[in-house]
């Protein structure tokens, strides 16, 4: 396959580029400096010229708290930008794999969300991502919208990297224990996106690390696997307010047989830590 990756300089984008290369695909990697997805003309001409079989859209405004202060800025990338990529992919005859998020759900559930569950984003970020999903579907091309969650990967700003950095400096950290989700290693998600790119199934897919846990449990397991002696104290979301509300429960499951299943999140953590050790 010839695969074009947008947002190729991001945490997930870099792993998609690596995974595509490792799988023997021909890769066109476009970071933000090479292709701004908010520029409809630039997107149309880049996708028109690339003659790609598939496009994996990893470009996004991912700062959840900053989106609350600048919803228009977030919408330009996550909603309008996604629409630009989707229309250009449809015009070029390329299949689109578009990445979305568990934050499109309100978090009031007590069992994992499946693809057909009602959405209800609680944050500006979640609303812009949901608008992006709708724009992708409306463009009318062949597409897979992949909702994933709690990503961590090499080189990106993510919870696991942050907590490990804190653990190296402190004896004790405090982490929220009343938000539950599915931590997902980008190194596991990337090949799954390529699998969906090579297929033909349409619509929304939930693809996240197996199992589920709280941020507190994730921190405990990260320290355990990394051999860091740092105590993790639990706290509530109310005790640690943030600008953007987060869903209390956003674990994902799939009701679709075509959805690739990822290894348990603990294995994702192990793969991430192994990658860090190699690159250190
Ligand atoms: N991180 C998570 O926990 C999480 C969870 C669920 C779903 N997701 C989704 O996963 C996808 C990948 O996110 P990530 O975690 O890899 O985040 P990331 O590291 O922030 O990657 C996003 C990339 O998009 C780029 N970008 C921003 N605005 C752009 C624009 N106008 N045109 C082109 N590129 C632009 C960013 O460039 P700059 O860095 O230069 O701004 C960055 O390289 C996103 O769709 C995100 O919504 C993430």
PDB file of C-alpha atoms and ligand atoms in Angstrom:
ATOM      1  CA  UNK A   1       0.000   0.000   0.000  1.00  0.00           C
ATOM      2  CA  UNK A   2       1.010   3.588  -0.463  1.00  0.00           C
ATOM      3  CA  UNK A   3       0.069   5.337   2.798  1.00  0.00           C
ATOM      4  CA  UNK A   4      -0.007   9.069   3.478  1.00  0.00           C
ATOM      5  CA  UNK A   5       0.199  10.063   7.155  1.00  0.00           C
ATOM      6  CA  UNK A   6      -0.904  13.520   8.322  1.00  0.00           C
ATOM      7  CA  UNK A   7       0.246  14.800  11.718  1.00  0.00           C
ATOM      8  CA  UNK A   8       3.254  12.565  11.110  1.00  0.00           C
ATOM      9  CA  UNK A   9       5.376  14.415  13.684  1.00  0.00           C
ATOM     10  CA  UNK A  10       2.999  13.609  16.561  1.00  0.00           C
ATOM     11  CA  UNK A  11       3.151  10.792  19.074  1.00  0.00           C
ATOM     12  CA  UNK A  12       0.843   8.436  17.146  1.00  0.00           C
ATOM     13  CA  UNK A  13       1.851   9.739  13.715  1.00  0.00           C
ATOM     14  CA  UNK A  14       5.466   8.776  14.273  1.00  0.00           C
ATOM     15  CA  UNK A  15       4.519   5.215  15.208  1.00  0.00           C
ATOM     16  CA  UNK A  16       2.188   4.918  12.212  1.00  0.00           C
ATOM     17  CA  UNK A  17       5.052   6.007   9.931  1.00  0.00           C
ATOM     18  CA  UNK A  18       7.397   3.500  11.614  1.00  0.00           C
ATOM     19  CA  UNK A  19       4.840   0.669  11.476  1.00  0.00           C
ATOM     20  CA  UNK A  20       4.019   1.366   7.827  1.00  0.00           C
ATOM     21  CA  UNK A  21       7.721   1.299   6.922  1.00  0.00           C
ATOM     22  CA  UNK A  22       8.239  -1.920   8.887  1.00  0.00           C
ATOM     23  CA  UNK A  23       5.282  -3.533   7.106  1.00  0.00           C
ATOM     24  CA  UNK A  24       6.849  -2.701   3.737  1.00  0.00           C
ATOM     25  CA  UNK A  25       4.360   0.003   2.772  1.00  0.00           C
ATOM     26  CA  UNK A  26       5.367   3.024   0.757  1.00  0.00           C
ATOM     27  CA  UNK A  27       5.000   5.977   3.176  1.00  0.00           C
ATOM     28  CA  UNK A  28       4.406   9.680   2.620  1.00  0.00           C
ATOM     29  CA  UNK A  29       4.887  11.272   6.060  1.00  0.00           C
ATOM     30  CA  UNK A  30       3.613  14.848   6.375  1.00  0.00           C
ATOM     31  CA  UNK A  31       4.144  16.641   9.681  1.00  0.00           C
ATOM     32  CA  UNK A  32       2.357  19.891  10.457  1.00  0.00           C
ATOM     33  CA  UNK A  33       5.117  21.994   8.860  1.00  0.00           C
ATOM     34  CA  UNK A  34       4.667  20.076   5.590  1.00  0.00           C
ATOM     35  CA  UNK A  35       0.861  19.967   5.614  1.00  0.00           C
ATOM     36  CA  UNK A  36      -1.482  22.078   7.719  1.00  0.00           C
ATOM     37  CA  UNK A  37      -4.840  20.283   7.644  1.00  0.00           C
ATOM     38  CA  UNK A  38      -6.700  23.569   8.195  1.00  0.00           C
ATOM     39  CA  UNK A  39      -5.569  24.661   4.697  1.00  0.00           C
ATOM     40  CA  UNK A  40      -8.165  22.985   2.452  1.00  0.00           C
ATOM     41  CA  UNK A  41      -6.351  23.817  -0.784  1.00  0.00           C
ATOM     42  CA  UNK A  42      -3.017  22.536   0.460  1.00  0.00           C
ATOM     43  CA  UNK A  43      -4.669  19.331   1.665  1.00  0.00           C
ATOM     44  CA  UNK A  44      -6.434  18.793  -1.673  1.00  0.00           C
ATOM     45  CA  UNK A  45      -3.246  19.290  -3.644  1.00  0.00           C
ATOM     46  CA  UNK A  46      -1.064  17.157  -1.307  1.00  0.00           C
ATOM     47  CA  UNK A  47      -3.516  14.263  -1.391  1.00  0.00           C
ATOM     48  CA  UNK A  48      -4.097  14.694  -5.122  1.00  0.00           C
ATOM     49  CA  UNK A  49      -0.372  14.509  -5.846  1.00  0.00           C
ATOM     50  CA  UNK A  50       0.462  11.683  -3.445  1.00  0.00           C
ATOM     51  CA  UNK A  51      -1.628   9.004  -5.217  1.00  0.00           C
ATOM     52  CA  UNK A  52      -1.937   7.185  -1.916  1.00  0.00           C
ATOM     53  CA  UNK A  53      -4.137   4.126  -1.453  1.00  0.00           C
ATOM     54  CA  UNK A  54      -4.836   5.189   2.117  1.00  0.00           C
ATOM     55  CA  UNK A  55      -4.542   8.253   4.339  1.00  0.00           C
ATOM     56  CA  UNK A  56      -4.124   7.962   8.115  1.00  0.00           C
ATOM     57  CA  UNK A  57      -5.135  11.250   9.728  1.00  0.00           C
ATOM     58  CA  UNK A  58      -3.143  11.664  12.955  1.00  0.00           C
ATOM     59  CA  UNK A  59      -3.273  15.485  12.885  1.00  0.00           C
ATOM     60  CA  UNK A  60      -5.238  16.938  15.782  1.00  0.00           C
ATOM     61  CA  UNK A  61      -5.469  19.610  18.445  1.00  0.00           C
ATOM     62  CA  UNK A  62      -4.873  17.323  21.438  1.00  0.00           C
ATOM     63  CA  UNK A  63      -4.511  19.802  24.313  1.00  0.00           C
ATOM     64  CA  UNK A  64      -7.809  19.053  26.057  1.00  0.00           C
ATOM     65  CA  UNK A  65      -7.575  21.910  28.572  1.00  0.00           C
ATOM     66  CA  UNK A  66      -6.434  24.523  26.020  1.00  0.00           C
ATOM     67  CA  UNK A  67      -9.386  23.575  23.782  1.00  0.00           C
ATOM     68  CA  UNK A  68     -11.726  24.769  26.519  1.00  0.00           C
ATOM     69  CA  UNK A  69     -10.235  28.273  26.222  1.00  0.00           C
ATOM     70  CA  UNK A  70     -10.024  28.235  22.404  1.00  0.00           C
ATOM     71  CA  UNK A  71     -12.782  25.986  21.031  1.00  0.00           C
ATOM     72  CA  UNK A  72     -12.575  27.666  17.602  1.00  0.00           C
ATOM     73  CA  UNK A  73      -8.870  26.883  17.378  1.00  0.00           C
ATOM     74  CA  UNK A  74      -9.513  23.263  18.286  1.00  0.00           C
ATOM     75  CA  UNK A  75     -12.453  23.023  15.862  1.00  0.00           C
ATOM     76  CA  UNK A  76     -10.355  24.370  12.989  1.00  0.00           C
ATOM     77  CA  UNK A  77      -8.096  21.313  13.248  1.00  0.00           C
ATOM     78  CA  UNK A  78     -10.314  18.595  14.737  1.00  0.00           C
ATOM     79  CA  UNK A  79     -13.538  19.336  12.849  1.00  0.00           C
ATOM     80  CA  UNK A  80     -12.829  21.493   9.763  1.00  0.00           C
ATOM     81  CA  UNK A  81      -9.350  19.961   9.302  1.00  0.00           C
ATOM     82  CA  UNK A  82     -10.750  16.433   9.478  1.00  0.00           C
ATOM     83  CA  UNK A  83     -13.356  17.422   6.889  1.00  0.00           C
ATOM     84  CA  UNK A  84     -10.651  18.829   4.594  1.00  0.00           C
ATOM     85  CA  UNK A  85      -8.685  15.582   4.790  1.00  0.00           C
ATOM     86  CA  UNK A  86     -11.801  13.455   4.284  1.00  0.00           C
ATOM     87  CA  UNK A  87     -13.031  15.370   1.236  1.00  0.00           C
ATOM     88  CA  UNK A  88      -9.563  15.376  -0.339  1.00  0.00           C
ATOM     89  CA  UNK A  89      -9.159  11.640   0.322  1.00  0.00           C
ATOM     90  CA  UNK A  90     -12.574  10.942  -1.208  1.00  0.00           C
ATOM     91  CA  UNK A  91     -11.707  13.055  -4.267  1.00  0.00           C
ATOM     92  CA  UNK A  92      -8.378  11.269  -4.661  1.00  0.00           C
ATOM     93  CA  UNK A  93      -9.995   7.835  -4.254  1.00  0.00           C
ATOM     94  CA  UNK A  94      -7.941   7.085  -1.136  1.00  0.00           C
ATOM     95  CA  UNK A  95      -9.346   5.266   1.867  1.00  0.00           C
ATOM     96  CA  UNK A  96      -9.217   7.321   5.076  1.00  0.00           C
ATOM     97  CA  UNK A  97      -8.447   6.112   8.575  1.00  0.00           C
ATOM     98  CA  UNK A  98      -9.323   8.946  10.921  1.00  0.00           C
ATOM     99  CA  UNK A  99      -8.402   8.865  14.611  1.00  0.00           C
ATOM    100  CA  UNK A 100     -10.913   9.932  17.239  1.00  0.00           C
ATOM    101  CA  UNK A 101     -11.310   9.626  20.986  1.00  0.00           C
ATOM    102  CA  UNK A 102     -13.148   8.148  23.975  1.00  0.00           C
ATOM    103  CA  UNK A 103     -13.831  11.768  25.039  1.00  0.00           C
ATOM    104  CA  UNK A 104     -16.815  11.809  22.637  1.00  0.00           C
ATOM    105  CA  UNK A 105     -18.670   9.965  25.453  1.00  0.00           C
ATOM    106  CA  UNK A 106     -20.070  11.565  28.593  1.00  0.00           C
ATOM    107  CA  UNK A 107     -18.599   8.970  30.961  1.00  0.00           C
ATOM    108  CA  UNK A 108     -21.797   8.179  32.823  1.00  0.00           C
ATOM    109  CA  UNK A 109     -21.752   4.511  31.750  1.00  0.00           C
ATOM    110  CA  UNK A 110     -20.612   1.660  33.959  1.00  0.00           C
ATOM    111  CA  UNK A 111     -19.879  -0.840  31.158  1.00  0.00           C
ATOM    112  CA  UNK A 112     -17.449  -0.182  28.289  1.00  0.00           C
ATOM    113  CA  UNK A 113     -18.806   1.898  25.419  1.00  0.00           C
ATOM    114  CA  UNK A 114     -19.373   0.165  22.066  1.00  0.00           C
ATOM    115  CA  UNK A 115     -19.563   1.832  18.678  1.00  0.00           C
ATOM    116  CA  UNK A 116     -23.356   2.211  18.616  1.00  0.00           C
ATOM    117  CA  UNK A 117     -23.605   3.834  22.061  1.00  0.00           C
ATOM    118  CA  UNK A 118     -24.849   7.413  22.185  1.00  0.00           C
ATOM    119  CA  UNK A 119     -22.154  10.076  22.249  1.00  0.00           C
ATOM    120  CA  UNK A 120     -22.271  13.100  24.541  1.00  0.00           C
ATOM    121  CA  UNK A 121     -18.965  14.928  24.803  1.00  0.00           C
ATOM    122  CA  UNK A 122     -18.405  16.937  27.988  1.00  0.00           C
ATOM    123  CA  UNK A 123     -15.511  19.076  26.759  1.00  0.00           C
ATOM    124  CA  UNK A 124     -14.777  21.389  23.844  1.00  0.00           C
ATOM    125  CA  UNK A 125     -12.108  18.911  22.734  1.00  0.00           C
ATOM    126  CA  UNK A 126     -14.647  16.065  22.714  1.00  0.00           C
ATOM    127  CA  UNK A 127     -17.206  18.160  20.814  1.00  0.00           C
ATOM    128  CA  UNK A 128     -14.672  19.133  18.136  1.00  0.00           C
ATOM    129  CA  UNK A 129     -13.572  15.499  17.752  1.00  0.00           C
ATOM    130  CA  UNK A 130     -17.205  14.391  17.376  1.00  0.00           C
ATOM    131  CA  UNK A 131     -17.751  17.102  14.739  1.00  0.00           C
ATOM    132  CA  UNK A 132     -14.644  15.721  12.999  1.00  0.00           C
ATOM    133  CA  UNK A 133     -16.165  12.221  12.948  1.00  0.00           C
ATOM    134  CA  UNK A 134     -19.333  13.660  11.386  1.00  0.00           C
ATOM    135  CA  UNK A 135     -17.335  15.585   8.780  1.00  0.00           C
ATOM    136  CA  UNK A 136     -15.458  12.402   7.827  1.00  0.00           C
ATOM    137  CA  UNK A 137     -18.692  10.426   7.431  1.00  0.00           C
ATOM    138  CA  UNK A 138     -20.311  13.279   5.450  1.00  0.00           C
ATOM    139  CA  UNK A 139     -17.437  13.406   2.936  1.00  0.00           C
ATOM    140  CA  UNK A 140     -18.730  10.147   1.513  1.00  0.00           C
ATOM    141  CA  UNK A 141     -15.423   8.357   0.840  1.00  0.00           C
ATOM    142  CA  UNK A 142     -14.256   4.972   2.087  1.00  0.00           C
ATOM    143  CA  UNK A 143     -13.380   5.508   5.739  1.00  0.00           C
ATOM    144  CA  UNK A 144     -12.729   4.015   9.162  1.00  0.00           C
ATOM    145  CA  UNK A 145     -13.114   6.299  12.177  1.00  0.00           C
ATOM    146  CA  UNK A 146     -11.027   4.801  14.979  1.00  0.00           C
ATOM    147  CA  UNK A 147     -11.809   5.859  18.535  1.00  0.00           C
ATOM    148  CA  UNK A 148      -8.931   5.145  20.864  1.00  0.00           C
ATOM    149  CA  UNK A 149      -8.021   6.326  24.349  1.00  0.00           C
ATOM    150  CA  UNK A 150      -5.350   7.294  26.879  1.00  0.00           C
ATOM    151  CA  UNK A 151      -2.494   7.100  24.369  1.00  0.00           C
ATOM    152  CA  UNK A 152       1.141   6.848  25.344  1.00  0.00           C
ATOM    153  CA  UNK A 153       4.080   6.592  22.984  1.00  0.00           C
ATOM    154  CA  UNK A 154       7.668   7.460  22.397  1.00  0.00           C
ATOM    155  CA  UNK A 155       8.493  11.151  22.228  1.00  0.00           C
ATOM    156  CA  UNK A 156       5.030  12.492  22.972  1.00  0.00           C
ATOM    157  CA  UNK A 157       3.592  14.350  25.947  1.00  0.00           C
ATOM    158  CA  UNK A 158       1.606  11.691  27.758  1.00  0.00           C
ATOM    159  CA  UNK A 159       0.528  10.635  31.252  1.00  0.00           C
ATOM    160  CA  UNK A 160       2.999   7.743  31.588  1.00  0.00           C
ATOM    161  CA  UNK A 161       6.000   9.877  30.624  1.00  0.00           C
ATOM    162  CA  UNK A 162       4.849  12.640  32.985  1.00  0.00           C
ATOM    163  CA  UNK A 163       4.315  10.350  35.960  1.00  0.00           C
ATOM    164  CA  UNK A 164       7.659   8.585  35.409  1.00  0.00           C
ATOM    165  CA  UNK A 165       9.422  11.968  35.313  1.00  0.00           C
ATOM    166  CA  UNK A 166       7.718  12.949  38.591  1.00  0.00           C
ATOM    167  CA  UNK A 167       8.584   9.580  40.145  1.00  0.00           C
ATOM    168  CA  UNK A 168      12.257  10.178  39.393  1.00  0.00           C
ATOM    169  CA  UNK A 169      12.157  13.376  41.481  1.00  0.00           C
ATOM    170  CA  UNK A 170       9.692  12.622  44.278  1.00  0.00           C
ATOM    171  CA  UNK A 171       8.898   9.915  46.850  1.00  0.00           C
ATOM    172  CA  UNK A 172       5.185  10.412  46.449  1.00  0.00           C
ATOM    173  CA  UNK A 173       2.712  11.511  43.766  1.00  0.00           C
ATOM    174  CA  UNK A 174      -1.054  12.031  43.905  1.00  0.00           C
ATOM    175  CA  UNK A 175      -3.146  10.723  41.005  1.00  0.00           C
ATOM    176  CA  UNK A 176      -6.905  10.647  40.350  1.00  0.00           C
ATOM    177  CA  UNK A 177      -8.526   7.292  40.985  1.00  0.00           C
ATOM    178  CA  UNK A 178     -12.105   8.030  39.869  1.00  0.00           C
ATOM    179  CA  UNK A 179     -11.532   8.210  36.100  1.00  0.00           C
ATOM    180  CA  UNK A 180     -11.414   4.863  34.320  1.00  0.00           C
ATOM    181  CA  UNK A 181     -10.302   4.203  30.749  1.00  0.00           C
ATOM    182  CA  UNK A 182      -8.235   1.981  28.472  1.00  0.00           C
ATOM    183  CA  UNK A 183      -4.551   2.956  28.296  1.00  0.00           C
ATOM    184  CA  UNK A 184      -3.298   2.347  24.766  1.00  0.00           C
ATOM    185  CA  UNK A 185       0.268   2.090  23.494  1.00  0.00           C
ATOM    186  CA  UNK A 186       0.691   3.903  20.176  1.00  0.00           C
ATOM    187  CA  UNK A 187       3.086   1.126  19.173  1.00  0.00           C
ATOM    188  CA  UNK A 188       0.119  -1.300  19.409  1.00  0.00           C
ATOM    189  CA  UNK A 189      -2.461   1.060  17.883  1.00  0.00           C
ATOM    190  CA  UNK A 190      -0.387   1.977  14.807  1.00  0.00           C
ATOM    191  CA  UNK A 191      -0.427  -1.478  13.114  1.00  0.00           C
ATOM    192  CA  UNK A 192      -4.149  -1.767  13.878  1.00  0.00           C
ATOM    193  CA  UNK A 193      -4.773   1.484  11.978  1.00  0.00           C
ATOM    194  CA  UNK A 194      -2.856   0.086   9.013  1.00  0.00           C
ATOM    195  CA  UNK A 195      -4.890  -3.127   9.172  1.00  0.00           C
ATOM    196  CA  UNK A 196      -8.082  -1.060   8.938  1.00  0.00           C
ATOM    197  CA  UNK A 197      -6.524   1.018   6.139  1.00  0.00           C
ATOM    198  CA  UNK A 198      -5.968  -2.168   4.139  1.00  0.00           C
ATOM    199  CA  UNK A 199      -9.567  -3.342   4.687  1.00  0.00           C
ATOM    200  CA  UNK A 200     -12.870  -2.059   3.424  1.00  0.00           C
ATOM    201  CA  UNK A 201     -15.080  -1.932   6.511  1.00  0.00           C
ATOM    202  CA  UNK A 202     -16.845   1.408   6.937  1.00  0.00           C
ATOM    203  CA  UNK A 203     -17.754   3.511   9.937  1.00  0.00           C
ATOM    204  CA  UNK A 204     -16.671   3.735  13.554  1.00  0.00           C
ATOM    205  CA  UNK A 205     -14.330   1.276  15.304  1.00  0.00           C
ATOM    206  CA  UNK A 206     -13.255   1.158  18.938  1.00  0.00           C
ATOM    207  CA  UNK A 207      -9.600   0.158  19.188  1.00  0.00           C
ATOM    208  CA  UNK A 208      -7.889   0.491  22.577  1.00  0.00           C
ATOM    209  CA  UNK A 209      -5.623  -1.414  24.926  1.00  0.00           C
ATOM    210  CA  UNK A 210      -7.249  -4.492  26.461  1.00  0.00           C
ATOM    211  CA  UNK A 211      -8.694  -4.248  29.970  1.00  0.00           C
ATOM    212  CA  UNK A 212      -9.220  -0.996  31.840  1.00  0.00           C
ATOM    213  CA  UNK A 213      -7.956   0.880  34.877  1.00  0.00           C
ATOM    214  CA  UNK A 214      -7.891   4.248  36.616  1.00  0.00           C
ATOM    215  CA  UNK A 215      -5.104   6.825  36.190  1.00  0.00           C
ATOM    216  CA  UNK A 216      -4.031   5.850  39.718  1.00  0.00           C
ATOM    217  CA  UNK A 217      -3.741   2.169  38.770  1.00  0.00           C
ATOM    218  CA  UNK A 218      -1.856   3.131  35.607  1.00  0.00           C
ATOM    219  CA  UNK A 219       0.674   5.134  37.650  1.00  0.00           C
ATOM    220  CA  UNK A 220       1.142   2.272  40.129  1.00  0.00           C
ATOM    221  CA  UNK A 221       1.749  -0.211  37.310  1.00  0.00           C
ATOM    222  CA  UNK A 222       4.110   2.166  35.476  1.00  0.00           C
ATOM    223  CA  UNK A 223       6.271   2.528  38.599  1.00  0.00           C
ATOM    224  CA  UNK A 224       6.136  -1.224  39.259  1.00  0.00           C
ATOM    225  CA  UNK A 225       7.267  -2.104  35.726  1.00  0.00           C
ATOM    226  CA  UNK A 226       9.904   0.650  35.651  1.00  0.00           C
ATOM    227  CA  UNK A 227      11.236  -0.323  39.096  1.00  0.00           C
ATOM    228  CA  UNK A 228      10.621   3.153  40.514  1.00  0.00           C
ATOM    229  CA  UNK A 229      10.024   3.370  44.276  1.00  0.00           C
ATOM    230  CA  UNK A 230       7.418   6.128  44.431  1.00  0.00           C
ATOM    231  CA  UNK A 231       4.192   5.960  46.422  1.00  0.00           C
ATOM    232  CA  UNK A 232       1.011   6.780  44.498  1.00  0.00           C
ATOM    233  CA  UNK A 233      -1.702   8.421  46.584  1.00  0.00           C
ATOM    234  CA  UNK A 234      -5.251   8.337  45.186  1.00  0.00           C
ATOM    235  CA  UNK A 235      -7.409  11.452  44.931  1.00  0.00           C
ATOM    236  CA  UNK A 236     -10.725  12.395  43.341  1.00  0.00           C
ATOM    237  CA  UNK A 237     -11.283  14.488  40.228  1.00  0.00           C
ATOM    238  CA  UNK A 238     -12.974  17.085  42.451  1.00  0.00           C
ATOM    239  CA  UNK A 239      -9.781  17.363  44.498  1.00  0.00           C
ATOM    240  CA  UNK A 240      -7.713  18.041  41.356  1.00  0.00           C
ATOM    241  CA  UNK A 241      -9.818  20.371  39.163  1.00  0.00           C
ATOM    242  CA  UNK A 242      -8.798  20.922  35.526  1.00  0.00           C
ATOM    243  CA  UNK A 243     -10.189  23.433  32.993  1.00  0.00           C
ATOM    244  CA  UNK A 244     -11.838  20.703  30.872  1.00  0.00           C
ATOM    245  CA  UNK A 245     -14.200  18.110  32.350  1.00  0.00           C
ATOM    246  CA  UNK A 246     -13.190  14.498  31.669  1.00  0.00           C
ATOM    247  CA  UNK A 247     -15.514  11.497  31.387  1.00  0.00           C
ATOM    248  CA  UNK A 248     -15.476   9.493  34.640  1.00  0.00           C
ATOM    249  CA  UNK A 249     -15.714   6.205  32.760  1.00  0.00           C
ATOM    250  CA  UNK A 250     -14.636   6.013  29.136  1.00  0.00           C
ATOM    251  CA  UNK A 251     -13.491   2.426  28.671  1.00  0.00           C
ATOM    252  CA  UNK A 252     -14.046   1.245  25.095  1.00  0.00           C
ATOM    253  CA  UNK A 253     -15.098  -2.144  23.761  1.00  0.00           C
ATOM    254  CA  UNK A 254     -16.036  -3.222  20.256  1.00  0.00           C
ATOM    255  CA  UNK A 255     -19.161  -4.865  18.921  1.00  0.00           C
ATOM    256  CA  UNK A 256     -17.624  -5.125  15.435  1.00  0.00           C
ATOM    257  CA  UNK A 257     -15.799  -8.283  14.322  1.00  0.00           C
ATOM    258  CA  UNK A 258     -13.583  -6.220  11.963  1.00  0.00           C
ATOM    259  CA  UNK A 259     -12.166  -4.201  14.898  1.00  0.00           C
ATOM    260  CA  UNK A 260      -8.572  -5.227  15.623  1.00  0.00           C
ATOM    261  CA  UNK A 261      -8.114  -6.319  19.264  1.00  0.00           C
ATOM    262  CA  UNK A 262      -5.067  -4.903  21.025  1.00  0.00           C
ATOM    263  CA  UNK A 263      -3.014  -6.606  23.772  1.00  0.00           C
ATOM    264  CA  UNK A 264      -3.801  -5.791  27.436  1.00  0.00           C
ATOM    265  CA  UNK A 265      -2.765  -2.281  28.500  1.00  0.00           C
ATOM    266  CA  UNK A 266      -0.110  -3.729  30.834  1.00  0.00           C
ATOM    267  CA  UNK A 267       1.614  -5.238  27.768  1.00  0.00           C
ATOM    268  CA  UNK A 268       1.339  -1.865  26.049  1.00  0.00           C
ATOM    269  CA  UNK A 269       3.106  -0.317  29.005  1.00  0.00           C
ATOM    270  CA  UNK A 270       5.835  -2.981  28.851  1.00  0.00           C
ATOM    271  CA  UNK A 271       6.330  -2.362  25.118  1.00  0.00           C
ATOM    272  CA  UNK A 272       6.538   1.393  25.719  1.00  0.00           C
ATOM    273  CA  UNK A 273       9.073   1.003  28.543  1.00  0.00           C
ATOM    274  CA  UNK A 274      11.156  -1.400  26.442  1.00  0.00           C
ATOM    275  CA  UNK A 275      11.212   1.171  23.623  1.00  0.00           C
ATOM    276  CA  UNK A 276      12.310   3.904  26.041  1.00  0.00           C
ATOM    277  CA  UNK A 277      15.115   1.692  27.346  1.00  0.00           C
ATOM    278  CA  UNK A 278      16.387   1.002  23.832  1.00  0.00           C
ATOM    279  CA  UNK A 279      16.343   4.709  22.906  1.00  0.00           C
ATOM    280  CA  UNK A 280      17.842   5.920  26.217  1.00  0.00           C
TER     281      UNK A 280
HETATM  282  N1  LIG B   1      -3.245  11.504  23.362  1.00  0.00           N
HETATM  283  C1  LIG B   1      -4.299  10.812  23.745  1.00  0.00           C
HETATM  284  O1  LIG B   1      -4.416  10.393  24.916  1.00  0.00           O
HETATM  285  C2  LIG B   1      -5.397  10.501  22.773  1.00  0.00           C
HETATM  286  C3  LIG B   1      -6.487   9.744  23.205  1.00  0.00           C
HETATM  287  C4  LIG B   1      -7.482   9.411  22.289  1.00  0.00           C
HETATM  288  C5  LIG B   1      -7.383   9.835  20.967  1.00  0.00           C
HETATM  289  N2  LIG B   1      -6.324  10.607  20.591  1.00  0.00           N
HETATM  290  C6  LIG B   1      -6.262  11.025  19.185  1.00  0.00           C
HETATM  291  O2  LIG B   1      -5.128  10.430  18.604  1.00  0.00           O
HETATM  292  C7  LIG B   1      -4.665  11.237  17.524  1.00  0.00           C
HETATM  293  C8  LIG B   1      -3.155  11.429  17.640  1.00  0.00           C
HETATM  294  O3  LIG B   1      -2.888  12.163  18.808  1.00  0.00           O
HETATM  295  P1  LIG B   1      -1.476  12.141  19.550  1.00  0.00           P
HETATM  296  O4  LIG B   1      -1.708  11.598  20.889  1.00  0.00           O
HETATM  297  O5  LIG B   1      -0.438  11.551  18.640  1.00  0.00           O
HETATM  298  O6  LIG B   1      -1.252  13.703  19.721  1.00  0.00           O
HETATM  299  P2  LIG B   1      -0.056  14.660  19.305  1.00  0.00           P
HETATM  300  O7  LIG B   1       1.248  14.075  19.693  1.00  0.00           O
HETATM  301  O8  LIG B   1      -0.440  16.007  19.810  1.00  0.00           O
HETATM  302  O9  LIG B   1      -0.132  14.631  17.707  1.00  0.00           O
HETATM  303  C9  LIG B   1      -0.983  15.459  16.973  1.00  0.00           C
HETATM  304  C10 LIG B   1      -0.172  16.023  15.838  1.00  0.00           C
HETATM  305  O10 LIG B   1      -1.030  16.836  15.036  1.00  0.00           O
HETATM  306  C11 LIG B   1      -0.291  17.975  14.684  1.00  0.00           C
HETATM  307  N3  LIG B   1      -1.154  19.089  14.308  1.00  0.00           N
HETATM  308  C12 LIG B   1      -1.786  19.993  15.092  1.00  0.00           C
HETATM  309  N4  LIG B   1      -2.439  20.895  14.345  1.00  0.00           N
HETATM  310  C13 LIG B   1      -2.221  20.534  13.047  1.00  0.00           C
HETATM  311  C14 LIG B   1      -2.607  21.072  11.802  1.00  0.00           C
HETATM  312  N5  LIG B   1      -3.374  22.177  11.739  1.00  0.00           N
HETATM  313  N6  LIG B   1      -2.198  20.464  10.668  1.00  0.00           N
HETATM  314  C15 LIG B   1      -1.412  19.361  10.720  1.00  0.00           C
HETATM  315  N7  LIG B   1      -1.003  18.808  11.880  1.00  0.00           N
HETATM  316  C16 LIG B   1      -1.408  19.398  13.017  1.00  0.00           C
HETATM  317  C17 LIG B   1       0.522  18.307  15.908  1.00  0.00           C
HETATM  318  O11 LIG B   1       1.582  19.172  15.571  1.00  0.00           O
HETATM  319  P3  LIG B   1       2.165  20.200  16.675  1.00  0.00           P
HETATM  320  O12 LIG B   1       2.714  19.328  17.771  1.00  0.00           O
HETATM  321  O13 LIG B   1       3.182  20.956  15.908  1.00  0.00           O
HETATM  322  O14 LIG B   1       0.999  21.012  17.122  1.00  0.00           O
HETATM  323  C18 LIG B   1       0.982  16.917  16.324  1.00  0.00           C
HETATM  324  O15 LIG B   1       2.178  16.563  15.657  1.00  0.00           O
HETATM  325  C19 LIG B   1      -5.505  12.512  17.584  1.00  0.00           C
HETATM  326  O16 LIG B   1      -6.566  12.404  16.667  1.00  0.00           O
HETATM  327  C20 LIG B   1      -6.069  12.515  18.989  1.00  0.00           C
HETATM  328  O17 LIG B   1      -7.263  13.231  19.070  1.00  0.00           O
HETATM  329  C21 LIG B   1      -5.327  10.925  21.452  1.00  0.00           C
END
